[in-house]
PDB file of N, CA, C and O in Angstrom:
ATOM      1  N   UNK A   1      31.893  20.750  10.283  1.00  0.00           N
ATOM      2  CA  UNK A   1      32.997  19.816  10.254  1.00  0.00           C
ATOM      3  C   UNK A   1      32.543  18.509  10.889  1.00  0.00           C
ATOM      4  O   UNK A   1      31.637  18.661  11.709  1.00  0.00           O
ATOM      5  N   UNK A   2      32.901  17.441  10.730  1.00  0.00           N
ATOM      6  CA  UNK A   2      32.348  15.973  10.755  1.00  0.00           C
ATOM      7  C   UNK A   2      33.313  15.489  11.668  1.00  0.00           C
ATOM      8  O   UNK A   2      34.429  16.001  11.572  1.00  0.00           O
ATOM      9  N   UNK A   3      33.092  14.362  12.791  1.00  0.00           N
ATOM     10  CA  UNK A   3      34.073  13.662  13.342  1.00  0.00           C
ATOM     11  C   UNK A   3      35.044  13.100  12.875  1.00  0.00           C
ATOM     12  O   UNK A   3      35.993  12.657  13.522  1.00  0.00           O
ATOM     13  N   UNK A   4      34.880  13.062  11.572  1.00  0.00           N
ATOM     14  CA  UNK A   4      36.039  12.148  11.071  1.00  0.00           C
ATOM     15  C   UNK A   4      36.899  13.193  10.862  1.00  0.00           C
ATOM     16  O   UNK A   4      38.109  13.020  11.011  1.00  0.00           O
ATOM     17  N   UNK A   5      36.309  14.574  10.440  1.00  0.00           N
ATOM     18  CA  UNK A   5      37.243  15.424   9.581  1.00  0.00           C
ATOM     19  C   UNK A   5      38.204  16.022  11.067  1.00  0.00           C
ATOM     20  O   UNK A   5      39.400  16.288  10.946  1.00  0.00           O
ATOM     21  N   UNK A   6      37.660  16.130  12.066  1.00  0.00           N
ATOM     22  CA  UNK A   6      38.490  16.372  13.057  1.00  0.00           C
ATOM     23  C   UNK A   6      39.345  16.108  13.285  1.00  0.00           C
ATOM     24  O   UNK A   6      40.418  16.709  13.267  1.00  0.00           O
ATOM     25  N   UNK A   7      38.841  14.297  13.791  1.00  0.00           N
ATOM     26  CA  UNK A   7      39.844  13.827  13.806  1.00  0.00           C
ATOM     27  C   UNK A   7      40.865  12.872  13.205  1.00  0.00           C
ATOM     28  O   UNK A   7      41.457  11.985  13.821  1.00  0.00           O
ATOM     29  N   UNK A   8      40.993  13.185  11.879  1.00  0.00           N
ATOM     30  CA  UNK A   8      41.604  13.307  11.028  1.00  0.00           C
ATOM     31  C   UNK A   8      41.813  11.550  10.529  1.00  0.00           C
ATOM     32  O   UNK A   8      42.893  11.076  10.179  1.00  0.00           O
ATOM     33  N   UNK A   9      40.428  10.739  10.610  1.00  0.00           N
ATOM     34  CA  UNK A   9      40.127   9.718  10.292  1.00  0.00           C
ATOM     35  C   UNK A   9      39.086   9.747   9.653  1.00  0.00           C
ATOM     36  O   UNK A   9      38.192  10.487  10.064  1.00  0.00           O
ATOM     37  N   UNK A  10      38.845   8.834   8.273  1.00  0.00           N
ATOM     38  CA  UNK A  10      37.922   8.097   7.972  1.00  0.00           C
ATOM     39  C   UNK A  10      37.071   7.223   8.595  1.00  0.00           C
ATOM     40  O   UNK A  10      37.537   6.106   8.819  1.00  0.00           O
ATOM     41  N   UNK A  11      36.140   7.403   8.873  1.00  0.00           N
ATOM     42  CA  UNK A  11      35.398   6.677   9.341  1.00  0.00           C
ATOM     43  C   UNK A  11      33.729   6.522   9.605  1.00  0.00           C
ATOM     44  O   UNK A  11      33.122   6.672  10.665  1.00  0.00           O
ATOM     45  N   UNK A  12      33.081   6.089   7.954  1.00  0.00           N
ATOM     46  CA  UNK A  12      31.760   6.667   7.899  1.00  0.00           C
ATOM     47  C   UNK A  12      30.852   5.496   9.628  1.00  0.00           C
ATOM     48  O   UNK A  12      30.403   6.268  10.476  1.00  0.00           O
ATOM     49  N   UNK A  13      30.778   4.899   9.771  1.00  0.00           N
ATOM     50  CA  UNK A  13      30.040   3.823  10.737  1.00  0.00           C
ATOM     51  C   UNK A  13      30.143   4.572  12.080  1.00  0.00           C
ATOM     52  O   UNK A  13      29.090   4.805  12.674  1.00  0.00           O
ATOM     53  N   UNK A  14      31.295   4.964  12.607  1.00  0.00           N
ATOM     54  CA  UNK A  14      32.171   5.658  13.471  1.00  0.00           C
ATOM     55  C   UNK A  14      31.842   4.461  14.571  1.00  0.00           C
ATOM     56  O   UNK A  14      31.546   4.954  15.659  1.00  0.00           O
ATOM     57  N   UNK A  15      31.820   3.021  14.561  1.00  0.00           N
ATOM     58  CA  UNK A  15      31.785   1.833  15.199  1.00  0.00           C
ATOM     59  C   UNK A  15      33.336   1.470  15.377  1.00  0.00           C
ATOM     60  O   UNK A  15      33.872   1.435  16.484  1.00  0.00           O
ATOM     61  N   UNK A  16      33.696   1.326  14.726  1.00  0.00           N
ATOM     62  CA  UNK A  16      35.382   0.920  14.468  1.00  0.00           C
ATOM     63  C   UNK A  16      36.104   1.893  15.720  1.00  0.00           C
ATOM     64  O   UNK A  16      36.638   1.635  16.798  1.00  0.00           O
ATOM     65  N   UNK A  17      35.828   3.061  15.000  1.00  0.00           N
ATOM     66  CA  UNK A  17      37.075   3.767  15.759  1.00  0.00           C
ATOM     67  C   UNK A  17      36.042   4.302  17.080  1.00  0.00           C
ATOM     68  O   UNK A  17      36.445   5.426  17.380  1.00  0.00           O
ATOM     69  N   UNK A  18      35.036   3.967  17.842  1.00  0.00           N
ATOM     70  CA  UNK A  18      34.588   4.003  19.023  1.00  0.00           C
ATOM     71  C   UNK A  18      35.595   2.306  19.425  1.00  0.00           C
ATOM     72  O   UNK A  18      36.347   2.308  20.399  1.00  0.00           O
ATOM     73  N   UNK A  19      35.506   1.532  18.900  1.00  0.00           N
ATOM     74  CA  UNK A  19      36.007   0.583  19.461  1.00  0.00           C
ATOM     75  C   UNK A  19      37.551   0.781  20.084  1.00  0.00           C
ATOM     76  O   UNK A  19      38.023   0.591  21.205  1.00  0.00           O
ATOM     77  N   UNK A  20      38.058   1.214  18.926  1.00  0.00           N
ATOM     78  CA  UNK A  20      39.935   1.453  19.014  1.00  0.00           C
ATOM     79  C   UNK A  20      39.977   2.651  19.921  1.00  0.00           C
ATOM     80  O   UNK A  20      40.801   2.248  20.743  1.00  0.00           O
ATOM     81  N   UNK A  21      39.648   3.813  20.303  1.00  0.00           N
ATOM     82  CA  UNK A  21      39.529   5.103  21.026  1.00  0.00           C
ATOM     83  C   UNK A  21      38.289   5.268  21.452  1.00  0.00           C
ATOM     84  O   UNK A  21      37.537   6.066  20.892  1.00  0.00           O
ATOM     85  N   UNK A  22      37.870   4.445  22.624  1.00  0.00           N
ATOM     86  CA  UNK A  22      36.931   4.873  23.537  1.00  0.00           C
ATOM     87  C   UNK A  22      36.628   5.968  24.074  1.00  0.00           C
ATOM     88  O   UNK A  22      37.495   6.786  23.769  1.00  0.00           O
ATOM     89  N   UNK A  23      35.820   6.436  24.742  1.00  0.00           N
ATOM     90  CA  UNK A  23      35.665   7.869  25.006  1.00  0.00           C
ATOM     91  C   UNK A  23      36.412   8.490  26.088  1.00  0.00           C
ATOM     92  O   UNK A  23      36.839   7.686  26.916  1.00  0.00           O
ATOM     93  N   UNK A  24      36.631   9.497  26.255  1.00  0.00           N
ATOM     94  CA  UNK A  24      37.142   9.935  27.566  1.00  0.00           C
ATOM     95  C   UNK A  24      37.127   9.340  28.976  1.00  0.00           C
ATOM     96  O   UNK A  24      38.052   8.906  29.663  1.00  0.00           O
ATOM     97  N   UNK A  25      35.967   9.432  29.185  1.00  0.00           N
ATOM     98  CA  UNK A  25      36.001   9.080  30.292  1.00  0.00           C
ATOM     99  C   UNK A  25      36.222   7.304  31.001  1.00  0.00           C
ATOM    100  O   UNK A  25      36.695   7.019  32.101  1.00  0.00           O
ATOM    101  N   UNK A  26      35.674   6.307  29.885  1.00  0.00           N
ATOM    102  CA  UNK A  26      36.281   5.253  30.008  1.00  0.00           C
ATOM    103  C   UNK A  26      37.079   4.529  30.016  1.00  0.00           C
ATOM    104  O   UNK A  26      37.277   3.377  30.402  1.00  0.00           O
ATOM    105  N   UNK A  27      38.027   5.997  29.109  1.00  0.00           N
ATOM    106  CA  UNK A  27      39.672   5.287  29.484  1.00  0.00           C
ATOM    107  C   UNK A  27      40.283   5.913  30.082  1.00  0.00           C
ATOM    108  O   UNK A  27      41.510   6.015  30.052  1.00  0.00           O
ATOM    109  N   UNK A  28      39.328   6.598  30.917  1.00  0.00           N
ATOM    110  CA  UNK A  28      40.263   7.215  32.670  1.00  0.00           C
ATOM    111  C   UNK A  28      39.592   6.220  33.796  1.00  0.00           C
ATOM    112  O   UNK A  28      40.282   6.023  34.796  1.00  0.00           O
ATOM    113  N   UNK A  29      38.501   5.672  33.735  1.00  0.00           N
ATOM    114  CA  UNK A  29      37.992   4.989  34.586  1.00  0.00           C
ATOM    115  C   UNK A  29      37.266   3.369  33.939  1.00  0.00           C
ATOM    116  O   UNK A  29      36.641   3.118  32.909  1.00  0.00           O
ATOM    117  N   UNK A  30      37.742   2.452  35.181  1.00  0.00           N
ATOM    118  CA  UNK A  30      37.296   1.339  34.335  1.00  0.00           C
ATOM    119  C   UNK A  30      36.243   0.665  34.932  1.00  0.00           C
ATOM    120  O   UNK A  30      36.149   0.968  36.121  1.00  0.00           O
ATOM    121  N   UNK A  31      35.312  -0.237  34.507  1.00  0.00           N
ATOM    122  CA  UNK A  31      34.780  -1.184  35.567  1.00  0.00           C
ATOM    123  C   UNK A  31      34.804  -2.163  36.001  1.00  0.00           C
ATOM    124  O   UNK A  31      35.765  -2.578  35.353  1.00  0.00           O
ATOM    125  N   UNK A  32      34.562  -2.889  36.550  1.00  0.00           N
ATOM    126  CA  UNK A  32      34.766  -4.601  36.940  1.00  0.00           C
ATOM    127  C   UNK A  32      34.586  -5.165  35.858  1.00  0.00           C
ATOM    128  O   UNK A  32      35.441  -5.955  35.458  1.00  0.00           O
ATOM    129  N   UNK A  33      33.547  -4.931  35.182  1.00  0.00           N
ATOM    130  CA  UNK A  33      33.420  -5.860  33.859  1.00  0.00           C
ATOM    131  C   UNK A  33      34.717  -5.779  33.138  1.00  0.00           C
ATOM    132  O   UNK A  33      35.458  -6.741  32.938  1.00  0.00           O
ATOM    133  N   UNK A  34      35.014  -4.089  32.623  1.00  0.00           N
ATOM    134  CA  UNK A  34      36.535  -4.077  31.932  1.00  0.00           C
ATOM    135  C   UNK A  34      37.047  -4.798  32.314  1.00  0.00           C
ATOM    136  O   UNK A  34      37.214  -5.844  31.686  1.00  0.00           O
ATOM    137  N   UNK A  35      37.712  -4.539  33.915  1.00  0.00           N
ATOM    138  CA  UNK A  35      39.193  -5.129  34.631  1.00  0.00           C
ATOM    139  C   UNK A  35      39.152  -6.817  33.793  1.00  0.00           C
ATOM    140  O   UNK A  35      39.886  -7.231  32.896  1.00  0.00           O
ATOM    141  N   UNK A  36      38.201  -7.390  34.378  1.00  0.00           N
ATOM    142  CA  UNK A  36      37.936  -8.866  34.784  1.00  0.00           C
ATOM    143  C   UNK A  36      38.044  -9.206  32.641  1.00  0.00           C
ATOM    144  O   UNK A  36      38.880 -10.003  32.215  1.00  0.00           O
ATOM    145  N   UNK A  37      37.385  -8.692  31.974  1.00  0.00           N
ATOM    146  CA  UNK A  37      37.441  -9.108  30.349  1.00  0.00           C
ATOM    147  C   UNK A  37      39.229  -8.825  30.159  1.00  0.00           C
ATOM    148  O   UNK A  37      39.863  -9.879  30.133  1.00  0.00           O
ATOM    149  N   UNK A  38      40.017  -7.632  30.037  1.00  0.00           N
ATOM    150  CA  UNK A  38      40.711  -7.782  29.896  1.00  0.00           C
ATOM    151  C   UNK A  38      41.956  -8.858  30.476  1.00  0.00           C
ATOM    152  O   UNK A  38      42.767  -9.633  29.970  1.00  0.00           O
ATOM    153  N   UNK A  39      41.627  -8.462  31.662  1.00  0.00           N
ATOM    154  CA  UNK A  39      42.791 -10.110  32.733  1.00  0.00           C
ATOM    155  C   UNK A  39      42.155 -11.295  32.066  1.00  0.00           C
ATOM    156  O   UNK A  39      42.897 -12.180  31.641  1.00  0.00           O
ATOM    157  N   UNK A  40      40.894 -11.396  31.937  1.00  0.00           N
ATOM    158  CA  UNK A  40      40.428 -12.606  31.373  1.00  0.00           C
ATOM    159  C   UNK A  40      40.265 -13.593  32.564  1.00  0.00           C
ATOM    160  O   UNK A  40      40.787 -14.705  32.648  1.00  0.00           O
ATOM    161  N   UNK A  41      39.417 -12.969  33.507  1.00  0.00           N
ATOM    162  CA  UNK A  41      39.000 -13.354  34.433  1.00  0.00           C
ATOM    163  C   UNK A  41      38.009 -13.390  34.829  1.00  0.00           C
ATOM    164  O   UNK A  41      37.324 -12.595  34.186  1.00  0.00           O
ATOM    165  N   UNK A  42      37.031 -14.231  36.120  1.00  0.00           N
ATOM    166  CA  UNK A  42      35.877 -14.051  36.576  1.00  0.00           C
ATOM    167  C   UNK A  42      35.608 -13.013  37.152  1.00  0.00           C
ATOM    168  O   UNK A  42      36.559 -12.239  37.260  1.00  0.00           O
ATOM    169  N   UNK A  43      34.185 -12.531  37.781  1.00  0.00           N
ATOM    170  CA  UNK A  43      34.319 -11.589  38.497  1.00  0.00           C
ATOM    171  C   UNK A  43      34.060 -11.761  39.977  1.00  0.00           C
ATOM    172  O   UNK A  43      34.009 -10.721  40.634  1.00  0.00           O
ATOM    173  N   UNK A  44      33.876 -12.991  40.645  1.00  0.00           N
ATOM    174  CA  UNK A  44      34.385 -13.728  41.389  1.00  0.00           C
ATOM    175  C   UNK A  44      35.942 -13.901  41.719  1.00  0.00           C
ATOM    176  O   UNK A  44      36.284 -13.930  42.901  1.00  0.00           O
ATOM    177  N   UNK A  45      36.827 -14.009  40.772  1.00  0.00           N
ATOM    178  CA  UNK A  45      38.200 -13.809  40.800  1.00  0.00           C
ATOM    179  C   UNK A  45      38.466 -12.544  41.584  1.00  0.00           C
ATOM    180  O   UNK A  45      39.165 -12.446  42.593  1.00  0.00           O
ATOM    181  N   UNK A  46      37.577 -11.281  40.756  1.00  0.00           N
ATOM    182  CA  UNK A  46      38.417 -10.052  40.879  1.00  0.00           C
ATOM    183  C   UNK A  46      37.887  -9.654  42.533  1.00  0.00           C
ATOM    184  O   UNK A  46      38.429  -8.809  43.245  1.00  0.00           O
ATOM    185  N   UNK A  47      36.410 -10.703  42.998  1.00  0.00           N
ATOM    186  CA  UNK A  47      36.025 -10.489  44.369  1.00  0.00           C
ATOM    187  C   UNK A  47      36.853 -10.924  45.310  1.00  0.00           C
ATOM    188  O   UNK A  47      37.176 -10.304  46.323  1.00  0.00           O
ATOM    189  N   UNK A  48      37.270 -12.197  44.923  1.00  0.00           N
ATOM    190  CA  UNK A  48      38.868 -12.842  45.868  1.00  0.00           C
ATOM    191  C   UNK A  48      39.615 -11.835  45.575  1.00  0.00           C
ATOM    192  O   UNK A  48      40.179 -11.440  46.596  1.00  0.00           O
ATOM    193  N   UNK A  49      39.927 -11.141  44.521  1.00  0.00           N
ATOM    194  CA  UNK A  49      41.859 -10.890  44.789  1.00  0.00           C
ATOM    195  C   UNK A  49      41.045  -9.531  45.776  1.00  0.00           C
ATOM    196  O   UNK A  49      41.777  -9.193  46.707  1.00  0.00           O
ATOM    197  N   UNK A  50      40.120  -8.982  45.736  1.00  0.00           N
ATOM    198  CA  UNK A  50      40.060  -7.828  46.463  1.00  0.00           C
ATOM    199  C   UNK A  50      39.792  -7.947  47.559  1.00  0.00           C
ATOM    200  O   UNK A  50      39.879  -6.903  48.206  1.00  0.00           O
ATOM    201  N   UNK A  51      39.424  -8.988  48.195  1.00  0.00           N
ATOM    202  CA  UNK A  51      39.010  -9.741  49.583  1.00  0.00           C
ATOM    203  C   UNK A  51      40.740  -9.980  50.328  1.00  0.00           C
ATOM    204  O   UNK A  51      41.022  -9.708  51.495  1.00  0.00           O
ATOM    205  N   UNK A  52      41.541 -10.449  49.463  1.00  0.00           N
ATOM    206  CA  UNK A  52      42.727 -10.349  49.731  1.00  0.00           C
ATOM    207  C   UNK A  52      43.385  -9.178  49.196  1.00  0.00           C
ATOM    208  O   UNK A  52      44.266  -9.597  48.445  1.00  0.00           O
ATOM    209  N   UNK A  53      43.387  -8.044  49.215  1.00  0.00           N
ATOM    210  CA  UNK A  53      43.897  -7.346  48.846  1.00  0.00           C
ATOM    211  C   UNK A  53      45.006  -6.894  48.121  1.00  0.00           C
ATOM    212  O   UNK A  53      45.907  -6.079  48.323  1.00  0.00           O
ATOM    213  N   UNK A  54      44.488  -8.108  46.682  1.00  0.00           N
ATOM    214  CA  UNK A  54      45.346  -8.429  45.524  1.00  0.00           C
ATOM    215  C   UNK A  54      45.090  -7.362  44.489  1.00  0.00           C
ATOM    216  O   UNK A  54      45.826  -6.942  43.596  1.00  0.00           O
ATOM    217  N   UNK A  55      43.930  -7.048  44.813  1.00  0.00           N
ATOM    218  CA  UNK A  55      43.334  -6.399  43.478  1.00  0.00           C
ATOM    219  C   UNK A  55      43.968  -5.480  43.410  1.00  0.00           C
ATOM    220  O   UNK A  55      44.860  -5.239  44.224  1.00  0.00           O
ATOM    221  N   UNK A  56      43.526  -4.355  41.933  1.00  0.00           N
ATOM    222  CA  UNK A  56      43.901  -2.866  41.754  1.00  0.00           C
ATOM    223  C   UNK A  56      43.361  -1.973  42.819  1.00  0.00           C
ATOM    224  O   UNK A  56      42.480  -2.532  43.473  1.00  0.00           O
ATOM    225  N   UNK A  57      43.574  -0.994  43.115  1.00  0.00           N
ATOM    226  CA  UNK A  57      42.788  -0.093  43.648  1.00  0.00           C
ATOM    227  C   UNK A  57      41.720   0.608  43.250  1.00  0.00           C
ATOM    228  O   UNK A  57      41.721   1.459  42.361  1.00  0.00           O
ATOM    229  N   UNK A  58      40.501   0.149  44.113  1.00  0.00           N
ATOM    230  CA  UNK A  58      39.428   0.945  43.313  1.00  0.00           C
ATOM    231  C   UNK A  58      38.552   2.069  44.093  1.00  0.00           C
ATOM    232  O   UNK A  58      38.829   2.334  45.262  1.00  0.00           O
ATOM    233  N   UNK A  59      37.687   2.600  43.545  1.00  0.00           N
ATOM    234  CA  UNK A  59      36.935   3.548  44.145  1.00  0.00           C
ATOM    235  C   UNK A  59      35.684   3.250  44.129  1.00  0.00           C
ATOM    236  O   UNK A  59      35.239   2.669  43.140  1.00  0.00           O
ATOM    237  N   UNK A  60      34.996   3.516  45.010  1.00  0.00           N
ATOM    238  CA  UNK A  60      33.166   3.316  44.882  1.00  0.00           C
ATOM    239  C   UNK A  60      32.444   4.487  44.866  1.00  0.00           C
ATOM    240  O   UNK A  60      32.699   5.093  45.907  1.00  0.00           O
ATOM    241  N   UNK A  61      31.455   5.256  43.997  1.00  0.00           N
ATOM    242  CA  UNK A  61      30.534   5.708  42.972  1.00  0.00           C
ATOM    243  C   UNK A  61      29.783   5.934  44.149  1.00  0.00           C
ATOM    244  O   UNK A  61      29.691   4.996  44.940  1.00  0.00           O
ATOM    245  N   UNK A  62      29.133   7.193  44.455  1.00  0.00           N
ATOM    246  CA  UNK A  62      27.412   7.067  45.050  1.00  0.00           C
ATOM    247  C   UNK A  62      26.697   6.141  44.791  1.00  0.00           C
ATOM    248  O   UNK A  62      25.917   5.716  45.644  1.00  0.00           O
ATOM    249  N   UNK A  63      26.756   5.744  43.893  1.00  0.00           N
ATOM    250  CA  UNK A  63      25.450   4.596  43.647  1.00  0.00           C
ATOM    251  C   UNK A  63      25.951   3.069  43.996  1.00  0.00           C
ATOM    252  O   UNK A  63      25.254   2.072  43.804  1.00  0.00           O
ATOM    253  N   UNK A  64      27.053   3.060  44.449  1.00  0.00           N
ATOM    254  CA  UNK A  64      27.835   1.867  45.073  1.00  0.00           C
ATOM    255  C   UNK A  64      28.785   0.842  43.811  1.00  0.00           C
ATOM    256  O   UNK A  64      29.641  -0.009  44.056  1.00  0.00           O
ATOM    257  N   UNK A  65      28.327   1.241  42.610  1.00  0.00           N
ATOM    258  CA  UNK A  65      29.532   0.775  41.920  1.00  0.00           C
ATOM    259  C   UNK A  65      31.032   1.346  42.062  1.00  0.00           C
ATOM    260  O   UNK A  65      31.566   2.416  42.355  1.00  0.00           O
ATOM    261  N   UNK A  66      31.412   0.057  41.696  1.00  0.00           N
ATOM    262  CA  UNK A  66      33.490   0.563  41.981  1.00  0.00           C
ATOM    263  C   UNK A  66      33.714   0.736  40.547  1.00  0.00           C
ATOM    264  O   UNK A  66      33.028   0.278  39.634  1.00  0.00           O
ATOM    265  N   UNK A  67      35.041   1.646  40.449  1.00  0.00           N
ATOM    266  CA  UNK A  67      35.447   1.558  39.380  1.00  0.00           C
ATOM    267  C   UNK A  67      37.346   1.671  39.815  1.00  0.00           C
ATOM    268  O   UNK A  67      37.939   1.940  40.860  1.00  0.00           O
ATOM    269  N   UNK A  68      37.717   1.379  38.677  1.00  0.00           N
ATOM    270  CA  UNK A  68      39.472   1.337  38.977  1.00  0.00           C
ATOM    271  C   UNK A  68      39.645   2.529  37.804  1.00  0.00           C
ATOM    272  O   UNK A  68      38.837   2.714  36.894  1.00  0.00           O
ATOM    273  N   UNK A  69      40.707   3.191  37.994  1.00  0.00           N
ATOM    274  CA  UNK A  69      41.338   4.492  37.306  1.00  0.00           C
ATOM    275  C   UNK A  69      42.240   3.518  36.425  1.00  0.00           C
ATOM    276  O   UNK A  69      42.966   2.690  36.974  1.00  0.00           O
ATOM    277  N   UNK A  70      42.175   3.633  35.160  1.00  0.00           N
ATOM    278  CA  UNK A  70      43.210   3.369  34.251  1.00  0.00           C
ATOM    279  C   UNK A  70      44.497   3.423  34.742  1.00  0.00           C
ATOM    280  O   UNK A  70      45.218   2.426  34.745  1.00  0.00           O
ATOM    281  N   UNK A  71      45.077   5.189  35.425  1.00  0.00           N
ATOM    282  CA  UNK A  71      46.389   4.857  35.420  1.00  0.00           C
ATOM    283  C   UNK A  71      46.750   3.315  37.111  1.00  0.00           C
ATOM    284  O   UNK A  71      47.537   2.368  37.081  1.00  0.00           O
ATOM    285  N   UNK A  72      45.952   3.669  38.074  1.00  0.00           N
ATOM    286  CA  UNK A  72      46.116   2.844  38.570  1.00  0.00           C
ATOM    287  C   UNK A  72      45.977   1.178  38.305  1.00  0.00           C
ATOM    288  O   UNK A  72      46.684   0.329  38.847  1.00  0.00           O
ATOM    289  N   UNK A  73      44.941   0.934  37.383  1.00  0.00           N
ATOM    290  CA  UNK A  73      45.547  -0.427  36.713  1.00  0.00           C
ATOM    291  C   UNK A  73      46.414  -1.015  36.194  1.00  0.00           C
ATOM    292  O   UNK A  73      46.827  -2.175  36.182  1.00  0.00           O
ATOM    293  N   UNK A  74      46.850   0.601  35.421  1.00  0.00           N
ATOM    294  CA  UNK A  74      47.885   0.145  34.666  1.00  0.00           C
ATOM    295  C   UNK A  74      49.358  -0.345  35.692  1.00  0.00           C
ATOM    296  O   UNK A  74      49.902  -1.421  35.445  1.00  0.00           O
ATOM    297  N   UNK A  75      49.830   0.460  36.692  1.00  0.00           N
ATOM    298  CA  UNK A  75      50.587   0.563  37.502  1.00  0.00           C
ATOM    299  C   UNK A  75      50.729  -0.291  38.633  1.00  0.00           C
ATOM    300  O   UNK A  75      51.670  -0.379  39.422  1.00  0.00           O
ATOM    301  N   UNK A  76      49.271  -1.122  38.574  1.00  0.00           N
ATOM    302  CA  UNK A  76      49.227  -2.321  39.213  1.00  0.00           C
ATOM    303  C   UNK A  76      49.772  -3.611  38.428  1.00  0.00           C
ATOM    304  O   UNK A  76      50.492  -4.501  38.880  1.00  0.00           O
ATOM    305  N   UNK A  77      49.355  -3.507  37.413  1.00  0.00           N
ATOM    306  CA  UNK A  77      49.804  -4.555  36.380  1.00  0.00           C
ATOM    307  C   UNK A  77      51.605  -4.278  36.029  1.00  0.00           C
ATOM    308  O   UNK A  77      52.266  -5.224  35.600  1.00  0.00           O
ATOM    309  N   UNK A  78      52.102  -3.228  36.212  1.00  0.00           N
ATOM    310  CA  UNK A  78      53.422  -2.943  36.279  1.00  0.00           C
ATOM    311  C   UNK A  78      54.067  -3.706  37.481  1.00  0.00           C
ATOM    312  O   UNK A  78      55.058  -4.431  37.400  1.00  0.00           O
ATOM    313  N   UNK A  79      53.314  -3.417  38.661  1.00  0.00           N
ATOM    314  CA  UNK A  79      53.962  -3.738  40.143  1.00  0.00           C
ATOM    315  C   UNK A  79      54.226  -5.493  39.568  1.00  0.00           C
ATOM    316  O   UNK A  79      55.295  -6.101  39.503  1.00  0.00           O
ATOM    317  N   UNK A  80      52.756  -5.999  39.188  1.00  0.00           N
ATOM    318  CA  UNK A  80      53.133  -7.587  39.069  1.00  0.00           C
ATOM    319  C   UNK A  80      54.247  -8.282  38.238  1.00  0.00           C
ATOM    320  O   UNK A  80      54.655  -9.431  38.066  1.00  0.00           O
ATOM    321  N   UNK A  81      54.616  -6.709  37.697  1.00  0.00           N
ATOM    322  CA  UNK A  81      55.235  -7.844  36.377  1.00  0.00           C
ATOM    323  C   UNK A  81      56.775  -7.688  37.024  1.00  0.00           C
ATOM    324  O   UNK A  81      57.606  -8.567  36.797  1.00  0.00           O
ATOM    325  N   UNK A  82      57.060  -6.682  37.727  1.00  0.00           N
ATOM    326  CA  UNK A  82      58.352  -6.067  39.074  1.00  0.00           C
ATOM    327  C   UNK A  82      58.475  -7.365  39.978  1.00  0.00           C
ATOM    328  O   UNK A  82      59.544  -7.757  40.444  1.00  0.00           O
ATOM    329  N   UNK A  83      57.101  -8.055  40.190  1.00  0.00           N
ATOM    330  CA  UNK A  83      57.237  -9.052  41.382  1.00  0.00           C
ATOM    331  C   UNK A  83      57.534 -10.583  40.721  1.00  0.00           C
ATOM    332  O   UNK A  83      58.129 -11.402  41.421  1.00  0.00           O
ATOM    333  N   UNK A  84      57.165 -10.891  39.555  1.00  0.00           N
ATOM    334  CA  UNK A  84      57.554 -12.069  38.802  1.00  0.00           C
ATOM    335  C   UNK A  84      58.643 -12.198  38.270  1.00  0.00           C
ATOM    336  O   UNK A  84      58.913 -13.239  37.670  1.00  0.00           O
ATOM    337  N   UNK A  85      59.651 -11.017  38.381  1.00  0.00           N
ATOM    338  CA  UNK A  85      61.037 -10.976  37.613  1.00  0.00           C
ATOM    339  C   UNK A  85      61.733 -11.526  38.708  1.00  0.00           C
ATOM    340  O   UNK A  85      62.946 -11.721  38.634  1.00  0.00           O
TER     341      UNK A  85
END
């Protein structure tokens, strides 16, 4: 059985739909690069808001990278939109 036939898409390249449904684990965990492309921000920005403790909440990796949990981004980006109303 073929990925597509699984999951119940067409898709000979399987480029497309890696794009639209990322893999597991990257859309439980994100990285600075994510955060900062999607806000559409620097990553300098995302070093201020976390210096002020604007940012999302993140976690740091053995190897010293951070990463932010999806649902907590998401729920951060909720809080802001609670505080602009």
């Amino acid at each position: 059985m073929s990925t597509s036939d699984r999951q119940g898409h067409e898709n000979p390249s399987g480029s497309a739909l890696a794009a639209v449904r990322p893999n597991r684990a990257s859309a439980r965990h994100l990285t600075i690069a994510d955060v900062c492309a999607e806000l559409g921000i620097s990553r300098s920005t995302f070093y201020d808001w976390r210096a002020k403790r604007k940012a999302p909440p993140c976690f740091k990796l053995p190897n010293g990278d951070l990463r932010i949990r999806r649902i907590a981004f998401d729920n951060w980006l909720s809080g802001l939109e609670e505080e602009a109303a």
